[in-house]
Amino acid sequence: MSPANRVNHARRGSPQVVPAAGALVWRRRQGRLEVALVHRARYDDWSWPKGKLDPGETFAEAAVREVLEETGLAVRLGIPLPELVHGLANGSTKVVRYWAAEVVGGSGALDHEVDEVRWLTVENARRKLSYSRDHLPLDALVEAELTGRLETWSLLLVRHSHAQARSAYRGSDDARRPLSDRGKQRAKALVPVLGAWTPERVVSSSSARCVQTVKPFTNATGTPLRTKAALSEETFEVSPAKAGRQLVKAFERGLPVALCTHRPLLPALVATLSEHAPKGSPARRLLGRIKANGMDKGEVLVCQMLGSGANAQVISVERLRTPVLER
């Protein structure tokens, strides 16, 4: 069962699956990789910051929230790490998804369940961890470090949320057609989803339905928002190559960014992303399926990128649906 199916199964009231999420927060000190472990006084154990999903949360939102609550550190998610599945004393199964994460802020104030946060080298962390299963995501983190794939930047491709139906829209300019009430709900739900990767800038189609999809996030966070006609349907019909240039600009910058656009543009944009993924890789295979089948309205495609410019490489791809879509 996929992580998304597991969490949906749990939300329908099944006591058998407990969805949770966390992160391996890392840094480098004097050229050595260090990770943050938390000590829970209640259990007297050392583990990764993690916790159960709140109602309506995605795994990514929960991971960022739990790290903040348990360590006082605000983080940006990076590459996904192996999930852990293990049994609980009551017979339920716990599914925990992990990401690598870097600190981007926070006060360091501790949650009441955690009485200590300790930065340790990989070797010391491995010895300190109370549960051997927690070695699995650590091994993946170390492998990424050794192969130069740990320090990445995020490119988020967003399909705009539900808009008013063309048949119901009374205006003459389709570019001004707004989101429906349902679409506005999903746009609000995207705020913590996009926030898990904290893009430094948002580039949107100039059409109202795209701007309104990302505006709640940029308003809430103060993230710069740029509108580009090149990402609109109207421009794409006349000059389809212009949309691809927005991706090229993002590659050249090599900084976390979110691009919001329309369904007709997605196959071309996803095809360009696929060209930057290694042949035969899971990322390239998933991008191929998305190119063929499309994205849901309000969905976010999270690409972890390595390098910049013509050498920019897609090393992982995740599909993020809003809680409204998951339900």
Coordinates of C-alpha atoms in Angstrom, one line a residue:
M1 CA 0.0 0.0 0.0
S2 CA 1.4 3.4 -1.0
P3 CA 1.9 6.1 1.7
A4 CA -1.0 8.1 0.2
N5 CA -3.3 5.1 0.3
R6 CA -2.1 4.3 3.9
V7 CA -3.0 7.7 5.2
N8 CA -6.4 7.7 3.3
H9 CA -7.1 4.3 4.9
A10 CA -6.3 5.7 8.3
R11 CA -8.5 8.8 7.8
R12 CA -11.4 6.5 7.1
G13 CA -11.2 5.4 10.7
S14 CA -9.2 2.2 10.5
P15 CA -7.3 1.6 13.8
Q16 CA -4.7 -0.5 11.9
V17 CA -2.5 2.2 10.4
V18 CA -1.0 5.2 12.2
P19 CA 0.5 7.7 9.7
A20 CA 3.4 9.8 10.9
A21 CA 6.2 11.9 9.5
G22 CA 9.6 13.4 10.5
A23 CA 12.9 14.6 9.2
L24 CA 16.6 14.0 9.5
V25 CA 17.8 17.6 10.1
W26 CA 21.4 17.9 8.9
R27 CA 24.3 20.4 8.9
R28 CA 28.0 20.5 8.2
R29 CA 30.5 21.5 10.9
Q30 CA 34.2 21.7 10.2
G31 CA 33.6 19.6 7.1
R32 CA 31.7 16.8 8.9
L33 CA 28.1 15.9 8.5
E34 CA 26.0 16.2 11.7
V35 CA 22.4 15.3 12.4
A36 CA 19.9 16.4 15.1
L37 CA 18.5 13.8 17.5
V38 CA 15.8 14.4 20.1
H39 CA 15.5 12.9 23.6
R40 CA 12.0 12.2 24.8
A41 CA 11.9 12.1 28.6
R42 CA 8.6 10.1 28.6
Y43 CA 10.3 7.1 26.8
D44 CA 13.9 7.9 27.7
D45 CA 14.8 7.3 24.1
W46 CA 16.8 9.1 21.3
S47 CA 15.3 9.3 17.9
W48 CA 14.5 11.5 14.9
P49 CA 12.0 14.3 15.4
K50 CA 8.7 13.0 14.2
G51 CA 5.0 12.6 15.1
K52 CA 1.6 11.6 14.0
L53 CA -0.3 13.4 11.3
D54 CA -3.0 15.8 12.4
P55 CA -6.5 15.5 10.7
G56 CA -6.3 16.9 7.2
E57 CA -2.4 17.1 7.1
T58 CA -0.2 15.7 4.4
F59 CA 3.0 13.8 5.4
A60 CA 5.2 16.8 4.4
E61 CA 3.3 19.3 6.5
A62 CA 3.4 17.0 9.5
A63 CA 7.2 16.5 9.1
V64 CA 7.9 20.2 9.1
R65 CA 5.4 20.9 12.0
E66 CA 6.8 18.1 14.2
V67 CA 10.4 19.2 13.7
L68 CA 9.4 22.7 14.7
E69 CA 7.5 21.5 17.7
E70 CA 10.1 19.1 19.0
T71 CA 13.3 21.1 18.2
G72 CA 12.2 24.7 17.8
L73 CA 13.8 24.7 14.4
A74 CA 12.1 25.7 11.1
V75 CA 13.3 23.5 8.3
R76 CA 13.1 23.2 4.5
L77 CA 12.5 19.6 3.2
G78 CA 15.0 18.1 0.8
I79 CA 15.3 14.6 -0.7
P80 CA 12.8 12.0 0.6
L81 CA 14.3 9.2 2.7
P82 CA 13.1 5.6 3.2
E83 CA 9.9 5.3 5.2
L84 CA 9.7 3.1 8.2
V85 CA 6.9 0.6 8.9
H86 CA 6.7 -1.1 12.3
G87 CA 4.2 -2.6 14.7
L88 CA 2.8 -1.0 17.8
A89 CA 2.0 -2.6 21.1
N90 CA -1.8 -2.2 20.4
G91 CA -1.5 -4.2 17.2
S92 CA -1.6 -1.2 14.9
T93 CA 1.0 -0.5 12.2
K94 CA 2.9 2.8 12.2
V95 CA 4.1 4.2 8.9
V96 CA 6.6 7.0 9.2
R97 CA 7.8 9.0 6.2
Y98 CA 11.1 10.9 6.4
W99 CA 12.9 13.7 4.5
A100 CA 16.3 15.2 4.7
A101 CA 15.9 18.8 6.0
E102 CA 18.0 21.9 6.5
V103 CA 17.4 24.6 9.1
V104 CA 16.0 27.9 7.8
G105 CA 15.0 29.5 11.1
G106 CA 13.4 29.0 14.4
S107 CA 14.2 29.9 18.0
G108 CA 15.3 26.4 19.2
A109 CA 12.7 26.4 22.0
L110 CA 11.8 22.8 22.9
D111 CA 8.5 21.0 23.0
H112 CA 7.4 19.7 26.4
E113 CA 7.8 16.1 25.2
V114 CA 11.5 16.7 24.3
D115 CA 14.0 17.7 26.9
E116 CA 17.1 17.8 24.7
V117 CA 18.2 18.2 21.1
R118 CA 21.7 17.1 20.3
W119 CA 23.7 17.6 17.1
L120 CA 25.9 14.5 16.5
T121 CA 28.3 13.2 13.9
V122 CA 26.9 10.3 11.9
E123 CA 29.0 7.8 13.8
N124 CA 27.8 9.1 17.2
A125 CA 24.2 9.3 16.1
R126 CA 24.2 5.7 15.0
R127 CA 25.4 4.7 18.4
K128 CA 23.0 7.0 20.2
L129 CA 19.8 6.0 18.4
S130 CA 17.6 3.9 20.6
Y131 CA 16.0 1.9 17.7
S132 CA 17.9 0.0 15.1
R133 CA 15.2 0.7 12.5
D134 CA 16.2 4.4 12.6
H135 CA 19.5 3.5 11.0
L136 CA 17.7 3.0 7.6
P137 CA 17.0 6.7 6.8
L138 CA 20.4 7.6 8.3
D139 CA 22.1 5.2 5.9
A140 CA 20.2 6.8 3.0
L141 CA 21.3 10.3 4.2
V142 CA 24.9 9.2 4.4
E143 CA 24.7 7.6 0.9
A144 CA 23.3 10.9 -0.5
E145 CA 26.2 12.8 1.1
L146 CA 28.8 10.5 -0.2
T147 CA 27.4 10.7 -3.8
G148 CA 27.0 14.4 -3.7
R149 CA 23.2 14.3 -3.8
L150 CA 22.3 15.6 -0.4
E151 CA 22.5 19.4 -1.0
T152 CA 19.6 20.1 -3.4
W153 CA 17.2 22.8 -4.3
S154 CA 13.4 22.4 -4.9
L155 CA 11.5 23.2 -8.0
L156 CA 7.7 23.0 -7.4
L157 CA 5.4 22.7 -10.4
V158 CA 1.9 23.7 -9.4
R159 CA -1.3 23.2 -11.5
H160 CA -3.8 25.8 -10.7
S161 CA -6.8 24.9 -8.5
H162 CA -10.4 24.5 -9.6
A163 CA -11.7 27.6 -11.5
Q164 CA -15.2 28.7 -12.3
A165 CA -16.6 26.8 -15.2
R166 CA -16.2 28.5 -18.5
S167 CA -19.9 28.1 -19.1
A168 CA -20.7 29.9 -15.9
Y169 CA -18.2 32.7 -16.3
R170 CA -19.8 36.0 -17.4
G171 CA -16.7 37.9 -18.4
S172 CA -15.2 38.2 -21.9
D173 CA -11.6 37.7 -20.9
D174 CA -10.9 34.1 -19.9
A175 CA -7.6 35.1 -18.4
R176 CA -9.6 36.9 -15.7
R177 CA -11.7 33.8 -14.8
P178 CA -11.3 33.3 -11.1
L179 CA -11.2 30.3 -8.9
S180 CA -14.4 28.7 -7.7
D181 CA -15.1 28.5 -3.9
R182 CA -13.8 24.9 -4.0
G183 CA -10.7 26.1 -5.7
K184 CA -10.1 28.8 -3.1
Q185 CA -10.3 26.2 -0.4
R186 CA -7.6 24.2 -2.1
A187 CA -5.5 27.3 -2.6
K188 CA -5.6 27.9 1.2
A189 CA -4.7 24.3 1.8
L190 CA -1.6 24.7 -0.4
V191 CA 0.0 27.2 2.0
P192 CA 1.6 24.6 4.4
V193 CA 2.2 22.2 1.5
L194 CA 4.3 24.8 -0.4
G195 CA 5.7 26.0 2.9
A196 CA 7.3 22.6 3.6
W197 CA 9.8 23.4 0.8
T198 CA 9.9 27.2 1.4
P199 CA 10.4 28.4 -2.2
E200 CA 12.3 31.7 -2.3
R201 CA 10.2 33.0 -5.2
V202 CA 6.9 32.1 -6.9
V203 CA 6.4 32.5 -10.7
S204 CA 2.8 32.3 -11.9
S205 CA 0.9 32.5 -15.1
S206 CA -0.6 36.0 -15.4
S207 CA -4.1 34.4 -15.5
A208 CA -6.3 35.1 -12.4
R209 CA -6.9 31.4 -11.6
C210 CA -3.1 30.7 -11.3
V211 CA -2.4 33.9 -9.3
Q212 CA -5.2 33.1 -6.9
T213 CA -3.9 29.6 -6.4
V214 CA -0.5 30.8 -5.1
K215 CA -1.5 34.1 -3.6
P216 CA -2.5 32.7 -0.2
F217 CA 1.0 31.3 0.2
T218 CA 2.8 34.4 -0.9
N219 CA 0.6 36.6 1.3
A220 CA 1.2 34.4 4.3
T221 CA 4.9 34.1 3.9
G222 CA 5.9 37.3 2.1
T223 CA 7.5 35.3 -0.7
P224 CA 8.0 37.3 -3.9
L225 CA 5.4 36.7 -6.6
R226 CA 6.1 37.3 -10.3
T227 CA 3.5 36.9 -13.0
K228 CA 4.6 35.7 -16.5
A229 CA 2.4 35.7 -19.6
A230 CA 4.7 33.0 -20.9
L231 CA 3.1 30.5 -18.4
S232 CA -0.5 31.4 -19.6
E233 CA -2.6 29.3 -21.9
E234 CA -3.1 32.2 -24.3
T235 CA 0.7 32.8 -24.8
F236 CA 1.3 29.0 -25.0
E237 CA -1.1 28.7 -27.9
V238 CA 0.9 31.3 -29.9
S239 CA 4.5 30.8 -28.6
P240 CA 4.8 27.4 -26.8
A241 CA 8.6 27.7 -26.5
K242 CA 8.3 30.6 -24.1
A243 CA 7.0 28.5 -21.3
G244 CA 10.1 26.3 -21.4
R245 CA 12.3 29.3 -21.1
Q246 CA 10.8 29.9 -17.6
L247 CA 12.2 26.5 -16.6
V248 CA 15.5 27.3 -18.1
K249 CA 15.6 30.5 -16.0
A250 CA 14.8 28.5 -12.9
F251 CA 17.6 26.0 -13.8
E252 CA 20.0 28.9 -14.2
R253 CA 19.2 30.4 -10.8
G254 CA 19.4 27.1 -9.0
L255 CA 17.3 28.4 -6.1
P256 CA 14.0 27.1 -4.6
V257 CA 11.1 28.2 -6.7
A258 CA 7.5 27.4 -7.4
L259 CA 5.9 27.7 -10.9
C260 CA 2.1 27.8 -11.3
T261 CA 0.5 27.1 -14.7
H262 CA -2.2 25.4 -16.6
R263 CA -3.0 21.8 -17.8
P264 CA -2.1 22.4 -21.5
L265 CA 1.4 23.5 -20.6
L266 CA 2.2 20.6 -18.3
P267 CA 3.2 17.9 -20.8
A268 CA 5.9 20.2 -22.4
L269 CA 7.2 21.4 -19.0
V270 CA 7.2 17.9 -17.6
A271 CA 9.0 16.6 -20.7
T272 CA 11.8 19.2 -20.1
L273 CA 12.1 18.1 -16.5
S274 CA 12.3 14.5 -17.7
E275 CA 15.2 15.4 -20.0
H276 CA 17.1 16.5 -16.9
A277 CA 16.5 13.3 -15.0
P278 CA 18.9 10.4 -15.3
K279 CA 17.8 7.7 -17.8
G280 CA 16.2 4.8 -16.2
S281 CA 15.8 6.6 -12.8
P282 CA 12.6 6.4 -10.7
A283 CA 12.3 10.2 -11.2
R284 CA 12.4 9.9 -15.0
R285 CA 9.8 7.1 -15.0
L286 CA 7.4 9.0 -12.8
L287 CA 7.8 12.1 -14.9
G288 CA 6.9 10.0 -17.9
R289 CA 3.7 8.8 -16.3
I290 CA 2.8 12.4 -15.3
K291 CA 3.4 13.6 -18.8
A292 CA 1.0 11.0 -20.1
N293 CA -1.7 11.2 -17.5
G294 CA -1.4 14.8 -16.2
M295 CA -1.7 16.4 -12.8
D296 CA -4.8 17.0 -10.6
K297 CA -6.1 20.5 -10.1
G298 CA -4.2 22.0 -7.2
E299 CA -1.5 19.4 -7.2
V300 CA 2.1 20.1 -6.6
L301 CA 5.0 18.3 -8.3
V302 CA 8.1 18.5 -6.1
C303 CA 11.4 18.0 -7.9
Q304 CA 14.6 17.9 -6.0
M305 CA 17.3 19.5 -8.2
L306 CA 21.0 19.0 -8.1
G307 CA 23.3 21.6 -9.7
S308 CA 22.2 24.5 -12.0
G309 CA 22.1 25.7 -15.6
A310 CA 22.4 23.1 -18.3
N311 CA 23.7 20.6 -15.8
A312 CA 20.7 20.9 -13.5
Q313 CA 19.5 17.3 -12.6
V314 CA 16.2 16.0 -11.3
I315 CA 17.1 13.4 -8.6
S316 CA 13.7 12.9 -7.0
V317 CA 10.1 13.6 -7.8
E318 CA 7.1 13.6 -5.4
R319 CA 3.4 14.2 -6.1
L320 CA 1.7 16.3 -3.4
R321 CA -2.0 16.6 -3.3
T322 CA -3.8 18.9 -1.0
P323 CA -5.8 17.4 1.9
V324 CA -9.0 18.3 0.1
L325 CA -7.9 16.2 -2.9
E326 CA -6.7 13.3 -0.7
R327 CA -10.1 13.1 1.0

